[in-house]
Short mmCIF file of C-alpha atoms in Angstrom, two decimals:
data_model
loop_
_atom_site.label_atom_id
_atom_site.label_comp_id
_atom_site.label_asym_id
_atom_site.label_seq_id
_atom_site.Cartn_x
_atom_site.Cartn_y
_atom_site.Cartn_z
CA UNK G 1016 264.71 -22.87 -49.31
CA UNK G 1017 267.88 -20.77 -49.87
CA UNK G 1018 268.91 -23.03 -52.25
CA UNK G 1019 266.21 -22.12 -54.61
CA UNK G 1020 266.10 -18.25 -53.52
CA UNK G 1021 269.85 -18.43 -54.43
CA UNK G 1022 268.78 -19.68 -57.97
CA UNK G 1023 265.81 -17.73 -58.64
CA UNK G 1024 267.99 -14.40 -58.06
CA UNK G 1025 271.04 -15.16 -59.42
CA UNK G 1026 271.44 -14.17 -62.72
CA UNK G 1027 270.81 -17.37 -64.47
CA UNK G 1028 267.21 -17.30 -62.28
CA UNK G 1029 266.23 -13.63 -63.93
CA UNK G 1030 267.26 -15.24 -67.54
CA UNK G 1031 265.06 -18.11 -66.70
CA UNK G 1032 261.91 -15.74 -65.57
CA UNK G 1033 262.28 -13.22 -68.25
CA UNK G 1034 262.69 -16.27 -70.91
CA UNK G 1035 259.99 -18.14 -70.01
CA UNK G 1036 257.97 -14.52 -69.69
CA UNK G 1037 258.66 -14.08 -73.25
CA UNK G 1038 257.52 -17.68 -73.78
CA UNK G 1039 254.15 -17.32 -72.47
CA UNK G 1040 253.73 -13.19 -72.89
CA UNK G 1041 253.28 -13.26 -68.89
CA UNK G 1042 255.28 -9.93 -67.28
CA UNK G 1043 258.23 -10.88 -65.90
CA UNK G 1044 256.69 -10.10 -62.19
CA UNK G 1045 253.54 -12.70 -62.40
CA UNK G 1046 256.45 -15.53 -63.86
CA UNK G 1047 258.46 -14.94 -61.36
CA UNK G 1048 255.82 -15.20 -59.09
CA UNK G 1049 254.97 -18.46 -60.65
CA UNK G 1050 257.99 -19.95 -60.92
CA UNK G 1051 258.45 -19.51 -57.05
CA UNK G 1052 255.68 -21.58 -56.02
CA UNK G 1053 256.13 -24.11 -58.90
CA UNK G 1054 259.62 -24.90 -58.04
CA UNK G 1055 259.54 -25.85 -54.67
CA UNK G 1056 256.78 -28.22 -55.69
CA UNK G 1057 258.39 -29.82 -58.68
CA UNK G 1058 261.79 -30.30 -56.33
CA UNK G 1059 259.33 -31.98 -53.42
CA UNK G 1060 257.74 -33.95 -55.99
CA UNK G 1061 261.10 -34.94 -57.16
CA UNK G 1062 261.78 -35.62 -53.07
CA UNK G 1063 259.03 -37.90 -52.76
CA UNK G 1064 259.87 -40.02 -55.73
CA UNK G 1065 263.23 -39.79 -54.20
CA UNK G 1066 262.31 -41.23 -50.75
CA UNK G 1067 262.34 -45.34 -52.70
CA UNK G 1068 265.50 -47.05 -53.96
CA UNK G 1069 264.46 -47.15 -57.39
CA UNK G 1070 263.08 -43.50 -57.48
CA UNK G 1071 266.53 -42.31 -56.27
CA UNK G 1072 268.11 -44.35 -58.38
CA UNK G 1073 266.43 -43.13 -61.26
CA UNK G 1074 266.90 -39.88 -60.56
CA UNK G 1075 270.20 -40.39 -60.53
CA UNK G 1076 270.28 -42.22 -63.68
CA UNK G 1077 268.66 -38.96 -65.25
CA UNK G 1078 271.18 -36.66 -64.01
CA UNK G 1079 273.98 -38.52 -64.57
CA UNK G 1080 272.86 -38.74 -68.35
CA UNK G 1081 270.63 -36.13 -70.42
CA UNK G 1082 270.18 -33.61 -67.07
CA UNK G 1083 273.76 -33.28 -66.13
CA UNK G 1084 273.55 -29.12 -66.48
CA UNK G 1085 274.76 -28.57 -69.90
CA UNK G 1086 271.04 -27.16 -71.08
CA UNK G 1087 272.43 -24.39 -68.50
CA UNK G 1088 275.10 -23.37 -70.65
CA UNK G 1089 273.45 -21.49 -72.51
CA UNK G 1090 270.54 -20.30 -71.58
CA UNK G 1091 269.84 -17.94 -74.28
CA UNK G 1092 270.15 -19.99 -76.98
CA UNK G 1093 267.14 -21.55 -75.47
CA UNK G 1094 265.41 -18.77 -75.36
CA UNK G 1095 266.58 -16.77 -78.10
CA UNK G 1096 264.27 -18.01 -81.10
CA UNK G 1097 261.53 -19.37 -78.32
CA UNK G 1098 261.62 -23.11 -76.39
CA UNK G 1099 262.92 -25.75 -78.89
CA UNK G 1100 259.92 -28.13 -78.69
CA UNK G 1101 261.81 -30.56 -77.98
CA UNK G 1102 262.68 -29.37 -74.20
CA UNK G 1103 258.97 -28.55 -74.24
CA UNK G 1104 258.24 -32.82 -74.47
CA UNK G 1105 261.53 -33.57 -72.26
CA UNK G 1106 259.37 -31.26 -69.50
CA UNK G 1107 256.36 -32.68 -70.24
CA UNK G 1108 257.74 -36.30 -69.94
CA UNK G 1109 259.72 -34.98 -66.43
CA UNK G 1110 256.01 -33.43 -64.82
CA UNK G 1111 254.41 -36.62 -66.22
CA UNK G 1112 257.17 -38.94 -64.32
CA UNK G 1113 257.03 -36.81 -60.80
CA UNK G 1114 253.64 -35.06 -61.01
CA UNK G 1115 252.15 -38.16 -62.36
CA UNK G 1116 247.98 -37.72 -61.56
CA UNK G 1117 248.45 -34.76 -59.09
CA UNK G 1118 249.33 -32.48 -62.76
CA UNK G 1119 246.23 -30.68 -63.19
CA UNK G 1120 245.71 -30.14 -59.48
CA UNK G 1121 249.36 -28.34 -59.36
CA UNK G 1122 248.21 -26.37 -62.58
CA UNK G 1123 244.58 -25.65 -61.41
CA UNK G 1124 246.27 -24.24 -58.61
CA UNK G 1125 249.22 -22.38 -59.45
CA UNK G 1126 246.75 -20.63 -62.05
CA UNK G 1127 244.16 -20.18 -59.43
CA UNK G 1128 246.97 -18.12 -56.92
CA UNK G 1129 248.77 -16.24 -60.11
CA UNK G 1130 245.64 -15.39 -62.00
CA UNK G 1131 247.22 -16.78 -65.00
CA UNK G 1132 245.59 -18.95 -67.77
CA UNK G 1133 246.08 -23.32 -67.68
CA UNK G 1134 247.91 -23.39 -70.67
CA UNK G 1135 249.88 -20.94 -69.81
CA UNK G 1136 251.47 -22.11 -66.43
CA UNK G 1137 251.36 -25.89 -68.51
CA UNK G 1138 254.01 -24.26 -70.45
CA UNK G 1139 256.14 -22.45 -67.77
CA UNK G 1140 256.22 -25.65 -66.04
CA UNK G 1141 257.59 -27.85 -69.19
CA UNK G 1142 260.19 -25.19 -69.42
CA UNK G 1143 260.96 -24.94 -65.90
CA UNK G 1144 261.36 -28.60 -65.64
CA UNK G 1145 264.22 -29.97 -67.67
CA UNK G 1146 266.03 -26.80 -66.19
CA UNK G 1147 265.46 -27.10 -62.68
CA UNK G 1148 266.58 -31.09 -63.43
CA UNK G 1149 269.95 -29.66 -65.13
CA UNK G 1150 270.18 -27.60 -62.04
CA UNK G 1151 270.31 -30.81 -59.95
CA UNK G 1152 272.45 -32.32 -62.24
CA UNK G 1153 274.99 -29.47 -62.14
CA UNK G 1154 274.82 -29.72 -58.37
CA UNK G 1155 274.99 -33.62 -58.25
CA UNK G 1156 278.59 -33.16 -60.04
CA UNK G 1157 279.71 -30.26 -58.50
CA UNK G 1158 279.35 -31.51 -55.39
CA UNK G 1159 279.70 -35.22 -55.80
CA UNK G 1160 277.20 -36.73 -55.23
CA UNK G 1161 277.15 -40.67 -56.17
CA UNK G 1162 273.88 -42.50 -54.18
CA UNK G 1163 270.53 -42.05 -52.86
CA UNK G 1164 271.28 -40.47 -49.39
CA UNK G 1165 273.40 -37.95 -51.46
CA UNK G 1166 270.44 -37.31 -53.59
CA UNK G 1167 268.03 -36.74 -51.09
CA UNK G 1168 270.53 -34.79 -48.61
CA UNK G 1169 271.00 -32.66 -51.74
CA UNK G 1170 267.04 -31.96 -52.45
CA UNK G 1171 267.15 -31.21 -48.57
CA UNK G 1172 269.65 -28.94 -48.42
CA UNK G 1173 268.38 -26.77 -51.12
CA UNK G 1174 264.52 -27.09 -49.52
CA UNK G 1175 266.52 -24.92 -46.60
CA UNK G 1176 268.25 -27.96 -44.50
CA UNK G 1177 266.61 -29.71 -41.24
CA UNK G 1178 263.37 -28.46 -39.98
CA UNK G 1179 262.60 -26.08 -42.51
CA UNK G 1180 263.15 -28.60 -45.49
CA UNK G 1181 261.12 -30.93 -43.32
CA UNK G 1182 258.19 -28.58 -42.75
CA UNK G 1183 257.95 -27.15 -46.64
CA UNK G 1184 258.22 -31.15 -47.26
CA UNK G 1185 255.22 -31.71 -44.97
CA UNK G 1186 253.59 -28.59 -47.16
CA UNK G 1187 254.47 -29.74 -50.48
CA UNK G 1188 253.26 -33.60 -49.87
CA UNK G 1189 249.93 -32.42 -48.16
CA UNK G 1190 249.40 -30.26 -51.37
CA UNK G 1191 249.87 -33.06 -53.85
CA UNK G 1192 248.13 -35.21 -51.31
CA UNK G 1193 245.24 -33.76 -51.77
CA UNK G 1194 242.33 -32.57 -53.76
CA UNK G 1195 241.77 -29.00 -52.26
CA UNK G 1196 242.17 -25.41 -53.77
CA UNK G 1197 246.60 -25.43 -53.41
CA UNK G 1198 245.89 -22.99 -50.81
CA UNK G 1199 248.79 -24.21 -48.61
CA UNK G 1200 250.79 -23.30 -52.04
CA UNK G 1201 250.79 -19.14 -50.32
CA UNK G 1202 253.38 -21.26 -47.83
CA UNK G 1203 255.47 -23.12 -49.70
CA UNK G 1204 256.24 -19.72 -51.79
CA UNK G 1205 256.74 -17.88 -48.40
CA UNK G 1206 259.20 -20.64 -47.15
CA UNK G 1207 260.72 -20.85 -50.90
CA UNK G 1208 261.41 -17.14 -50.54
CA UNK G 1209 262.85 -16.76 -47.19
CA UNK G 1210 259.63 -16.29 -45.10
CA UNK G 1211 258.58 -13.15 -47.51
CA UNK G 1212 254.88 -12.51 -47.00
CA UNK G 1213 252.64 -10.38 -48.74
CA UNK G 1214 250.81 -10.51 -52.16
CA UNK G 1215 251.97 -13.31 -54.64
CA UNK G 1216 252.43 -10.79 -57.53
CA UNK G 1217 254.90 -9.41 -55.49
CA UNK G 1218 257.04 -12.13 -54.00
CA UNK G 1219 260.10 -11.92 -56.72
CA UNK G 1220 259.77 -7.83 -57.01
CA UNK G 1221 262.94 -7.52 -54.72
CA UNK G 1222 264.66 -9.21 -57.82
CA UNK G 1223 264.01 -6.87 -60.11
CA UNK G 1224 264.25 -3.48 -57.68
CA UNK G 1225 260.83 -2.76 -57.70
#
């Protein structure tokens, strides 16, 4: 997914982490960390709703409208006082909407691989959410995207592009799929990162030139 390794290192992707890592009081490695394996999942959840008409086209509708980037313009106003609770029910209305049941699975297991508390990684992903959407929105204009197969070549593209978005799809739908541990969530972040292995604390270190 260089799409979303291009994000997570760019500068806007270290405001997010170290934003939301004041949010939570989480060091900025074991949010990044998060963050890496949340991603991927919210943006194959987003896929799958994606893969119907209407899903797609309410996608669409969403990032034509109130997720059309702008809540990346400034970034630390956002952060700069702490997450205006508003944002904080716009994520929580997003995770309910692509998430749907499968919620407390992704948490219980994203908490179980970071070693960080429910409510914690409840909150990085209502934060992360209505961002990564204006993400997609940004990208949706910038690169004009105007129907379903846009949308969905778009979602692919930044999952990596042919086989490799198609494999970390296969991951991410067998996760949410079922009712295990999220232990197939160690490959998703590997794939999300550019095939980095090793421990999950340290997957975003290279960001941060540790």
């Amino acid at each position: 997914m260089s799409g979303l390794l291009d994000l997570l290192s760019s500068p806007m992707g270290k405001q997010l982490i170290s934003g939301v890592a004041n949010q939570t009081g989480h060091s900025t490695d074991q949010t990044g960390s998060v963050l890496s394996m949340a991603l991927p999942v919210l943006m194959g959840a987003m896929k799958k709703n994606a893969a119907s008409p209407e899903g797609a086209q309410g996608l669409m509708n969403a990032l034509s409208n109130k997720h059309d980037g702008s809540i990346l313009d400034n970034l630390g106003g956002l952060f700069g006082g702490g997450v205006d609770q508003s944002v904080m029910n716009d994520g929580a209305g997003i995770l309910g909407h692509v998430l749907g049941g499968k919620q407390t699975q992704v948490e219980n297991a994203l908490s179980a691989k970071s070693g960080m508390d429910t409510d914690a990684i409840a909150t990085i992903l209502k934060v992360a959410a209505p961002i990564l959407l204006g993400y997609l929105g940004k990208q949706t204009r910038q690169q004009n995207v105007t129907d379903s197969n846009g949308i969905d070549n778009l979602l692919g593209n930044l999952m990596g592009g042919g086989k490799t978005a198609q494999k970390q799809q296969s991951l991410i739908e067998s996760f949410l799929d079922s009712d295990g541990d999220g232990s197939v969530l160690d490959d998703v972040a590997s794939m999300a990162l550019g095939g980095k292995k090793g421990g999950i604390g340290g997957l975003l270190g290279g960001l941060f030139g540790r």
